Coordinates of C-alpha atoms and ligand atoms in Angstrom, one line a residue:
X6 CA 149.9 126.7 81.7
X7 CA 149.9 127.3 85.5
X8 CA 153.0 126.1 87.8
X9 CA 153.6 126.6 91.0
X10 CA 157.1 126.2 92.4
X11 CA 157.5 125.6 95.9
X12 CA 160.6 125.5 97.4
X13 CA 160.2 123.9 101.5
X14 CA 163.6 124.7 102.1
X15 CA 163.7 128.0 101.7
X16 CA 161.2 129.8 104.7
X17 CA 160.6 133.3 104.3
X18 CA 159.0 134.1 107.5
X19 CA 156.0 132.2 109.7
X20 CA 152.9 132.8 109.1
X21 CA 151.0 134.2 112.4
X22 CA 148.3 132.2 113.2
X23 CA 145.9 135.6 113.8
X24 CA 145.9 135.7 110.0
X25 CA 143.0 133.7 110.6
X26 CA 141.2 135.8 112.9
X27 CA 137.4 136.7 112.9
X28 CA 135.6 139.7 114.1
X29 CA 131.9 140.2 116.3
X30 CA 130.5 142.9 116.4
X31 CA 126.8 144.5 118.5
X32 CA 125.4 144.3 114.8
X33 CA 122.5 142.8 113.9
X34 CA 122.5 138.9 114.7
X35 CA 126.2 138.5 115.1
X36 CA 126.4 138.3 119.0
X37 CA 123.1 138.3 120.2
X38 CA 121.0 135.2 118.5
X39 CA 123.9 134.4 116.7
X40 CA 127.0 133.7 119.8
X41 CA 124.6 134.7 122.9
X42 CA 121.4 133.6 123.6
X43 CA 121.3 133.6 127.1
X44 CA 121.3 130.8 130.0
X45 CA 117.7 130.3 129.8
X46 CA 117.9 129.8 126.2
X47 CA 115.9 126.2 124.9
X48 CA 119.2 126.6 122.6
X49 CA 122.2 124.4 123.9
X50 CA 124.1 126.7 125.3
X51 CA 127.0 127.2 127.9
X52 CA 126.7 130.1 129.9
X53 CA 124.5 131.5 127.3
X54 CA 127.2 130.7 124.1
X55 CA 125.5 128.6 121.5
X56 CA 127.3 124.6 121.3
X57 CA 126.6 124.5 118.1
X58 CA 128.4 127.6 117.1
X59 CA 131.2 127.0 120.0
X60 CA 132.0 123.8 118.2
X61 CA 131.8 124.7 114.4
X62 CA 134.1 128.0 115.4
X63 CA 136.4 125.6 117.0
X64 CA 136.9 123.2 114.4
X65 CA 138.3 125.9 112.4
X66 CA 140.7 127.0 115.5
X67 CA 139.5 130.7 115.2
X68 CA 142.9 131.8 117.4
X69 CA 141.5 135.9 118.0
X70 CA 138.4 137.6 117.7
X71 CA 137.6 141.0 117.9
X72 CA 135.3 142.9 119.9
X73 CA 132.9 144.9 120.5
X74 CA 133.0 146.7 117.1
X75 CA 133.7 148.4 114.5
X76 CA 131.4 151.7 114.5
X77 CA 129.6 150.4 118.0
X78 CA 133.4 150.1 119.2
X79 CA 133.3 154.0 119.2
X80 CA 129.7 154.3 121.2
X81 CA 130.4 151.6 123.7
X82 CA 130.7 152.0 127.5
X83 CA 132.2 149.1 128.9
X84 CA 130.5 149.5 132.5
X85 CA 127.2 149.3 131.1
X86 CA 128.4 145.8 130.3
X87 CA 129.3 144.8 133.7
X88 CA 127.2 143.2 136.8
X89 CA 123.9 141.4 137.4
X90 CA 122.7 141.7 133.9
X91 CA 119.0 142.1 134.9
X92 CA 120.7 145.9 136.2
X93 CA 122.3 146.4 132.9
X94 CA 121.8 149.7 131.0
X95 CA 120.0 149.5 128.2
X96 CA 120.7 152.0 125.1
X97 CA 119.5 152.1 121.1
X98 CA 121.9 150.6 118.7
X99 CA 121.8 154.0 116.8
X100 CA 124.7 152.6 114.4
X101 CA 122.9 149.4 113.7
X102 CA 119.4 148.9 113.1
X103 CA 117.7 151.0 115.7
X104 CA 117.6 148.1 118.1
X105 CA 118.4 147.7 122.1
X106 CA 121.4 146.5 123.2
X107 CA 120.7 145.7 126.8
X108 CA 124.4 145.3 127.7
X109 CA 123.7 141.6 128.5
X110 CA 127.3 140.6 126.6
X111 CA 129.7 142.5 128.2
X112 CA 133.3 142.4 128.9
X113 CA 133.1 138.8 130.9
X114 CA 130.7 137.1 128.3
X115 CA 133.2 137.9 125.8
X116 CA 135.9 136.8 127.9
X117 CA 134.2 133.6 128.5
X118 CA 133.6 133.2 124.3
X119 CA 136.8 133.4 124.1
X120 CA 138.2 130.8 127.0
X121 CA 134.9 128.3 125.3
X122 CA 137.0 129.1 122.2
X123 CA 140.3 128.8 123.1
X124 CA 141.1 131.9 121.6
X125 CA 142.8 135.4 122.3
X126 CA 140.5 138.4 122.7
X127 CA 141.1 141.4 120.7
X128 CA 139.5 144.2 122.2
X129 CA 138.8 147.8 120.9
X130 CA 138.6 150.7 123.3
X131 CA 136.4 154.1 122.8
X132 CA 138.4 156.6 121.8
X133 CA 135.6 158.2 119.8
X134 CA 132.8 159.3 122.5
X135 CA 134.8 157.7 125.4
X136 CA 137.4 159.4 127.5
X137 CA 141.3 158.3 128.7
X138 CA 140.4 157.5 131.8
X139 CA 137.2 155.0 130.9
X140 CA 139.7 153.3 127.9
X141 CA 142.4 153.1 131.0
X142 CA 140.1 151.9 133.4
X143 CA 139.2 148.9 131.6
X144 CA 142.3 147.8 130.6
X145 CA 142.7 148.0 134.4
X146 CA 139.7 146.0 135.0
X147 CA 140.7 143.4 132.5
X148 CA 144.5 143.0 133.4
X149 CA 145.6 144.6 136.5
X150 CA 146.2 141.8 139.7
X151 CA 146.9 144.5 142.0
X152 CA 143.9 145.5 144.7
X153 CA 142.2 148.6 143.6
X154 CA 138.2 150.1 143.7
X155 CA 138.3 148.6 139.8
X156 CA 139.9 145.8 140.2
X157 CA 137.6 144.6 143.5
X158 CA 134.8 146.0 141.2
X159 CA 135.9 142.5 138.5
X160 CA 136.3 140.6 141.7
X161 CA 133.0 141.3 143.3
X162 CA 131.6 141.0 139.6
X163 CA 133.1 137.2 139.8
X164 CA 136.3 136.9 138.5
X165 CA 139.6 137.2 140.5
X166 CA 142.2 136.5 138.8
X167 CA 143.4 139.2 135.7
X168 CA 142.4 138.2 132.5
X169 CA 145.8 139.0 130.5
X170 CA 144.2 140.8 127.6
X171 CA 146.8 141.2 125.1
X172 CA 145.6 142.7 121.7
X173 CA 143.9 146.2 122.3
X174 CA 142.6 148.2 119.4
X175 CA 143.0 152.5 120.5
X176 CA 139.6 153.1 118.5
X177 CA 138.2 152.1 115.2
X178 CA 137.6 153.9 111.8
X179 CA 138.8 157.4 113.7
X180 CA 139.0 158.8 110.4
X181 CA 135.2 158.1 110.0
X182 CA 132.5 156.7 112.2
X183 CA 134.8 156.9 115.1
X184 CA 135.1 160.3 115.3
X185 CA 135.3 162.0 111.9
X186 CA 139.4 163.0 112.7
X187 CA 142.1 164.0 110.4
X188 CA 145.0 162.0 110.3
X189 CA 147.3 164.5 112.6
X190 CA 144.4 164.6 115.0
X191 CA 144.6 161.4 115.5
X192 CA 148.0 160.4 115.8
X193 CA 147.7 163.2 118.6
X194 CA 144.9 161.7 120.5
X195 CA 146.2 157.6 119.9
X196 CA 149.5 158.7 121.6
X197 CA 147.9 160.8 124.3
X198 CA 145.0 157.3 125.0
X199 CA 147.7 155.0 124.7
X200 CA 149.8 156.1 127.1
X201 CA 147.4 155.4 129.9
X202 CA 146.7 152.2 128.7
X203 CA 149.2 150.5 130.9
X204 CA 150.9 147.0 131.1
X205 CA 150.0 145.5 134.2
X206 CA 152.2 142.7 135.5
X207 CA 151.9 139.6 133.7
X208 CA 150.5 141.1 130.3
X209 CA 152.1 143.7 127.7
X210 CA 149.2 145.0 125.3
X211 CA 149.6 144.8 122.1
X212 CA 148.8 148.7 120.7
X213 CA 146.6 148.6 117.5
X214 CA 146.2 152.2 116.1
X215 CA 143.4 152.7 113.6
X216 CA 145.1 152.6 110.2
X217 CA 144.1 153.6 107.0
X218 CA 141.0 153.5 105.0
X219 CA 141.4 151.3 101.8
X220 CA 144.2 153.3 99.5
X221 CA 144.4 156.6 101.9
X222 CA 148.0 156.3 101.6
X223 CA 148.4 159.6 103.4
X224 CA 146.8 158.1 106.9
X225 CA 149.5 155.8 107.2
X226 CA 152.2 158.2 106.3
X227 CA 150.8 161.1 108.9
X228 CA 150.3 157.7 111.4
X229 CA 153.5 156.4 110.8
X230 CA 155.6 159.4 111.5
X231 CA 153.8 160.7 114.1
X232 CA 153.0 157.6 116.0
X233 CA 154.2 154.7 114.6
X234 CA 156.9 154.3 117.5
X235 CA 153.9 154.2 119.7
X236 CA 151.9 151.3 118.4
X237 CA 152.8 147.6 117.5
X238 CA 150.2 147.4 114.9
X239 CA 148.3 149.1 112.5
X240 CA 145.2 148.4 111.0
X241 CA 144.0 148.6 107.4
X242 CA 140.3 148.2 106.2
X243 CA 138.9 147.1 103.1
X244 CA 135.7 145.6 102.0
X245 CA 135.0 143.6 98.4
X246 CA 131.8 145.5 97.1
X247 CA 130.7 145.4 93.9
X248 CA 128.4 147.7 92.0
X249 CA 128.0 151.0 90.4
X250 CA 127.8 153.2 94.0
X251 CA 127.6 152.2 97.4
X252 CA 124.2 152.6 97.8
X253 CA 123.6 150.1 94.8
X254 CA 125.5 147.2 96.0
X255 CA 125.6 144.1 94.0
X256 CA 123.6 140.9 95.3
X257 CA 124.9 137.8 97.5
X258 CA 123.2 135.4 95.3
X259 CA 122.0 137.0 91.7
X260 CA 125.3 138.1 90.2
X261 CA 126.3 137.9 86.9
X262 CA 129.5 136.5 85.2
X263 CA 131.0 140.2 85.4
X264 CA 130.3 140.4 88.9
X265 CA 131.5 137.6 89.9
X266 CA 134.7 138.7 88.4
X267 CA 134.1 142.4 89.6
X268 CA 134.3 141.0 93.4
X269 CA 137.4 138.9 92.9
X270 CA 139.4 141.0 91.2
X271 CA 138.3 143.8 93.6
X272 CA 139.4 141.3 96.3
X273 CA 142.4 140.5 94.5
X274 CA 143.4 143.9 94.8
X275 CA 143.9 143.5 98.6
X276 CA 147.7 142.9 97.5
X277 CA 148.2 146.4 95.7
X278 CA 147.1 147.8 99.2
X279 CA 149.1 145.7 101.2
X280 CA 152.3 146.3 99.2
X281 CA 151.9 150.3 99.2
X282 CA 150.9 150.3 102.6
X283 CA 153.9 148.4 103.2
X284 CA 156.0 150.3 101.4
X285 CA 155.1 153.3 103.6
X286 CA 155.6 151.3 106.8
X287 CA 159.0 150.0 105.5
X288 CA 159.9 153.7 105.4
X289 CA 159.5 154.3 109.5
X290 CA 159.6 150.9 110.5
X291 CA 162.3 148.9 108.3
X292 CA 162.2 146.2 110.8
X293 CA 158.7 145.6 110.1
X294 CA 158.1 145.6 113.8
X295 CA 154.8 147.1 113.8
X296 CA 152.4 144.7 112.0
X297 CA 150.0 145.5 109.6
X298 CA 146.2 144.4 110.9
X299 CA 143.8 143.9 108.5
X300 CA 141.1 143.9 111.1
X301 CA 137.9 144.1 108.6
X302 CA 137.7 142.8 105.1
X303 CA 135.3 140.4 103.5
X304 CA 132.5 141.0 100.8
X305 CA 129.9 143.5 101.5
X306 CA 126.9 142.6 99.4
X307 CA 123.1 144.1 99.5
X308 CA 121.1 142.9 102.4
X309 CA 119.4 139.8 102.0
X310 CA 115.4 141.2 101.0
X311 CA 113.4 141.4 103.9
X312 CA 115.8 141.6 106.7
X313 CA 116.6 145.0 108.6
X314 CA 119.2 147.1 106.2
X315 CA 120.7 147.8 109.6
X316 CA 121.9 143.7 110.0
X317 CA 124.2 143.3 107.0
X318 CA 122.5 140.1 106.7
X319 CA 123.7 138.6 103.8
X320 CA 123.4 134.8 102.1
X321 CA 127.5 133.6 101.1
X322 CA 128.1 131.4 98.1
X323 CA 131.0 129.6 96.3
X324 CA 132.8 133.3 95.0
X325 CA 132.6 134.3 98.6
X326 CA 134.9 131.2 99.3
X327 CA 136.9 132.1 96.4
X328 CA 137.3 135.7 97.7
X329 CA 138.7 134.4 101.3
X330 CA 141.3 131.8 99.6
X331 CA 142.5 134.6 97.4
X332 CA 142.6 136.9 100.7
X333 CA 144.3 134.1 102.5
X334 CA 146.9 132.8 100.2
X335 CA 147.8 136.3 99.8
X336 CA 148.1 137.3 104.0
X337 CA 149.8 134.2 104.0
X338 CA 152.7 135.7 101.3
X339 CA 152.9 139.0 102.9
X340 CA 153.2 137.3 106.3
X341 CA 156.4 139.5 106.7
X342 CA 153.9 142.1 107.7
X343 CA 150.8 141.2 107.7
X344 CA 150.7 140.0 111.1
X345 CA 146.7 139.4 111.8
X346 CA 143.7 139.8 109.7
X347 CA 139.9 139.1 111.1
X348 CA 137.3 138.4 108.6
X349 CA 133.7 140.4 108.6
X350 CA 132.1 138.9 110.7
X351 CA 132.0 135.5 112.4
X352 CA 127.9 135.1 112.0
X353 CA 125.2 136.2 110.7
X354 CA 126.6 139.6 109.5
X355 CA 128.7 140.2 106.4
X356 CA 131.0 137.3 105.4
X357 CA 129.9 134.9 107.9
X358 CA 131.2 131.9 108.3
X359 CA 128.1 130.8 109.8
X360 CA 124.5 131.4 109.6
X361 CA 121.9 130.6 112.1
X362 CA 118.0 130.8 112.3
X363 CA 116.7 130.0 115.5
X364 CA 118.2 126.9 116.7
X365 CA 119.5 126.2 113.5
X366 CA 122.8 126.5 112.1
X367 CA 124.7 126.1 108.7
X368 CA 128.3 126.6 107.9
X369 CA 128.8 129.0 104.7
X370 CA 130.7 128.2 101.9
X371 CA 133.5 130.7 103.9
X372 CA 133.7 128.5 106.7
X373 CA 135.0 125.3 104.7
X374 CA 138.0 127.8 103.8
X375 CA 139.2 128.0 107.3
X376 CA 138.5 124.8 107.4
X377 CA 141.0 123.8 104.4
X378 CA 143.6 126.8 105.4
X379 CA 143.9 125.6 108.9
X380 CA 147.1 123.8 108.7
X381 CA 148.8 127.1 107.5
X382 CA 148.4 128.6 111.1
X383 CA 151.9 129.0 112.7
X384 CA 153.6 127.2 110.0
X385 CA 157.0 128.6 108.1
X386 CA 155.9 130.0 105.1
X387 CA 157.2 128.4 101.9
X388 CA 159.3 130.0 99.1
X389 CA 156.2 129.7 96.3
X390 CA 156.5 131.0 93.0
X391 CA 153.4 131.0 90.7
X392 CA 153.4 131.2 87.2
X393 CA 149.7 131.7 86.0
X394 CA 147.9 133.7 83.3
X395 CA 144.7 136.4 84.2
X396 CA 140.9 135.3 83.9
X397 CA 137.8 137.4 84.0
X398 CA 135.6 139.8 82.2
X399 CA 136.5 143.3 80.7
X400 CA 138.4 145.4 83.2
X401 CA 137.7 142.5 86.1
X402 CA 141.1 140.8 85.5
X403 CA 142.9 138.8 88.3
X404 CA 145.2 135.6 88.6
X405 CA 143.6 132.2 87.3
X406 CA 145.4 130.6 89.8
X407 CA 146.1 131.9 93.4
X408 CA 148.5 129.6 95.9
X409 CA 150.2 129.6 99.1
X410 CA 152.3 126.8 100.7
X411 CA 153.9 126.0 104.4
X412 CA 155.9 124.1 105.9
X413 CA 155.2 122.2 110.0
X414 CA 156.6 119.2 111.2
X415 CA 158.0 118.2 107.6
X416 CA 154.5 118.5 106.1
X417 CA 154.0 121.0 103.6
X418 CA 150.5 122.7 103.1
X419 CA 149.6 123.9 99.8
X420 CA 146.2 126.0 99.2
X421 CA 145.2 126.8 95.8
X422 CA 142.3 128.0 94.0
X423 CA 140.9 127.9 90.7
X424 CA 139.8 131.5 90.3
X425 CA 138.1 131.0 87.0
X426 CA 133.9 130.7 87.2
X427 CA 133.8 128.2 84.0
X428 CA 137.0 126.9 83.3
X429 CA 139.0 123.7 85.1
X430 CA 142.6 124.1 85.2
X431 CA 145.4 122.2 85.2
X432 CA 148.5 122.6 87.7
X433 CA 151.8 121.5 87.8
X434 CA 153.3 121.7 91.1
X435 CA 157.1 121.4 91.0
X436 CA 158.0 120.2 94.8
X437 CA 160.8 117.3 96.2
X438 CA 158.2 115.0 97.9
X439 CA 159.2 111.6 99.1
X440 CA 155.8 110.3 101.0
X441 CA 151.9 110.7 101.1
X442 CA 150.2 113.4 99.3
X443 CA 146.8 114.0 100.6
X444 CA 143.8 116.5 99.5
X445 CA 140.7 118.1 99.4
X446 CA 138.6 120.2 97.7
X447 CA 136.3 122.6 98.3
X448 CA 134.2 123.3 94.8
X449 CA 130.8 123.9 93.2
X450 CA 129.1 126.6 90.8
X451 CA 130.0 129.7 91.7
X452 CA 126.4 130.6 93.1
X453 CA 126.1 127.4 95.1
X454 CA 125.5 128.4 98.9
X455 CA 124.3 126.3 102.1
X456 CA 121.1 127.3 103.3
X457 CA 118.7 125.8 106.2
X458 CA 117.0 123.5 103.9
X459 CA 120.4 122.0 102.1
X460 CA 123.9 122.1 102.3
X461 CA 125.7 120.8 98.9
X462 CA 128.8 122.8 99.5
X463 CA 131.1 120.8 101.9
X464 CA 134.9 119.8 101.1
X465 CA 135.5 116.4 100.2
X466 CA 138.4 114.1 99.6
X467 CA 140.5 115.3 96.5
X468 CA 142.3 112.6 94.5
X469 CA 142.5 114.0 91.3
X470 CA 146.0 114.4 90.7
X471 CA 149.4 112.3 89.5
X472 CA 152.6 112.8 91.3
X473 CA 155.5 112.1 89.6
X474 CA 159.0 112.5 90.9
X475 CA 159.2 115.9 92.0
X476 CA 156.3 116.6 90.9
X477 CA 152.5 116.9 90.9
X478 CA 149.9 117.5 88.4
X479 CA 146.5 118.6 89.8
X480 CA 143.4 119.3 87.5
X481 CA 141.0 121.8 89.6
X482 CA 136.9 121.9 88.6
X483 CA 135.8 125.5 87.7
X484 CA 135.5 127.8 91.1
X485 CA 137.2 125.3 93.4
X486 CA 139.8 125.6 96.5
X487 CA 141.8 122.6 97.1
X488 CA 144.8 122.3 100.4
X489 CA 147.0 119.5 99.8
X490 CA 149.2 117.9 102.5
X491 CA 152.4 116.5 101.0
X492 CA 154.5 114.7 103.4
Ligands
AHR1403 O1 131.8 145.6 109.6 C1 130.8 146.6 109.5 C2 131.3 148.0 109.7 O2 132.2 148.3 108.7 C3 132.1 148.2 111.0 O3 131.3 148.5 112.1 C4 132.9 149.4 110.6 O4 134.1 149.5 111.3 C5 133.1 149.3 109.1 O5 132.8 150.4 108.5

């Protein structure tokens, strides 16, 4: 039996709409091809950002996106990115497939993604192979109004007025592809870079240290002792993989029962790491002032056959959807400190929410979960008790039923997905409704993807319930994600 208690009246916190953040990177065909192809592109483009991607990224009101990386993040130079781009330098992508970056997206394409978007930028600065006074220097360029060599530098480079950037990641991965640095190190060398990284009138940066890897408990410890009074966030990374080793990762679309399992419940386990992590935090920071910024997560599957290994291309099927409504519902519960999270990455690389080829564009199974989640965005999230049993194979255990609900404008949202890979189930949902209920429902067999030929995974109206007095019974196909409205 699975029941799901909500409770509208009781709010236990709001729900930050950069939860449902995304993340580009210089990585294979995320920017470039992907988000960029230029003015002269025969592409629709404005100022060299593909329509069609523009518009399918705001239908799913993507609110922040990060930028530029991620390991390049650590090897970036932001002046290379600045001015006529014909004078751009050019450099080898040494993280990422061997390829030249020719600087052509810099720091005012990426501001102008973000206006097309309607989004906030979140930007990460060099700490790794860049100095204070380079990570300084462009927050300077980016936010300062006052008259100085940089700040004429942004207006001769056509922009006068300061951009306002407010999110501002000090480095990425230090402990790793940033830099290789020990937890004390770093806390050191965050403090000493963020100092200089100054609030220019009109725009307070949000800090973001680089947080832990995974279950390195100890990071956020040494972090949150030494520096935690220093930074308003934190971030934490942790990617879905399945497989016996790294190097032998799982497939996007040949998995078997266990592996589909073996990702989900590996997914699932984003909650043990939010909830020791937190605990930790809670320690220095009882207030939960600093927030918690899960600023790369997603499946990480083989790359597609064919394709550079250095692109993280990989195809995105219904379990990927599955994994993102588990991740979601549960960033949605922990909204208390969970304060942004930005999925791996927006296209083309990792768990995309869009693939393109050429001029032509398809919307992954992924993107239909935004799509459904939306509503949850800046909403009071709802007291939500679930009562559920496990599913899965052999160790590969997780809940057969994962929820979330919220409350805006009297409406309440409520996002739940059928975990299991063969098995409907049936819901009750014990909530005081008085009007419309409303749904749909995303759903298919759990290796059903959208390619450039067809796309048979799309949400679709969801009727398939009875509401009684106080109550609603659902029955949910095998692998599916529903979001009901209930007025
Ligand atoms: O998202 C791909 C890579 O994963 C990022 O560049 C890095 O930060 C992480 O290891």
């Amino acid at each position: 039996m699975n029941r799901i208690t909500i409770n509208p009246n009781r709010s236990v916190g709001t729900i930050n709409p950069n939860i449902y953040g995304h993340f580009a990177e210089h990585l294979g065909r995320c920017i470039y091809g992907g988000i960029f192809v230029g003015k002269g592109s025969p592409i629709p483009n404005v100022n060299g950002m593909r329509t069609d991607v523009v518009e399918a990224l705001k239908a799913i009101r993507v609110p922040v996106l990060r930028w530029p990386g991620g390991c390049f993040a650590d090897e970036y130079h932001w002046r290379d990115g600045i001015g006529p781009q014909e004078g751009r330098k050019r450099m080898v992508n040494t993280h990422w497939g061997q390829v030249v970056e020719d600087n052509s997206f810099g720091t005012h394409e990426f501001m102008e993604l973000c206006a097309q978007l309607g989004c906030a930028p979140y930007i990460t600065g060099n700490l790794g192979s860049g100095t204070i006074r380079e990570m300084s220097e462009w927050v300077e360029y980016l936010n300062s109004p006052g008259d100085s060599t940089v700040v004429r530098e942004r207006w001769a480079n056509g922009r006068k007025e300061p951009w306002g950037v407010k999110y501002w990641g000090v480095g990425n991965e230090s402990w790793g592809c940033g830099g290789n640095m020990r937890p004390e190190y770093y806390a050191d060398e965050y403090r000493r870079y963020q100092t200089y990284c100054r609030n220019y009138p009109g725009s307070s940066l949000y800090r973001v240290a680089c947080g832990p890897n995974t279950d390195d408990y100890r990071w956020t410890e040494v972090l949150m002792e030494r520096a935690g009074r220093f930074m308003d966030g934190l971030s934490l990374h942790y990617y879905s993989v399945t497989g016996p080793t790294w190097e032998e990762k799982g497939r996007a679309l040949t998995f078997t029962r266990g592996e589909y399992y073996e990702l989900l419940s590996k997914g699932a386990w984003m909650e043990t790491l939010i909830e020791n992590h937190g605990k930790i935090m809670d320690r220095f920071d009882p207030e939960k002032r600093v927030g918690l910024i899960v600023d790369e997560w997603g499946s990480w599957h083989r790359v597609e056959e064919g394709t550079n290994p250095g692109f993280l291309y990989q195809q995105n099927t219904m379990r990927d959807a599955i994994l993102a409504a588990v991740h979601l519902n549960l960033f949605n519960r922990h909204c208390d400190r969970v304060a942004m999270s930005n999925l791996a990455q927006t296209v083309n690389v990792l768990q995309s929410v869009i693939l393109t080829d050429g001029d032509r564009m398809v919307l992954t199974p992924t993107w239909h979960v935004y799509d459904l989640f939306k509503a949850h965005q800046g909403a009071a999230l709802a007291d939500c008790f679930v009562e559920t049993d496990q599913v899965g194979e052999g160790k590969w255990q997780l809940d057969r039923v994962s929820a979330s609900a919220s409350v805006k404008d009297g409406v309440v949202t409520l996002t739940v997905a059928n975990c299991s890979m063969d098995e409907a189930a049936d819901v009750t949902v014990k909530v005081p409704h008085t009007g419309r209920i409303t749904g749909r429902l995303l759903s298919g067999e759990a290796h059903a993807f959208n390619d450039f030929v067809s796309s048979p995974v799309a949400s679709a109206p969801y009727a398939d319930f009875t509401a009684g007095k106080d109550e609603i019974s659902l029955s949910l196909p095998p692998c599916s994600v529903a979001a009901l409205t209930i007025a």
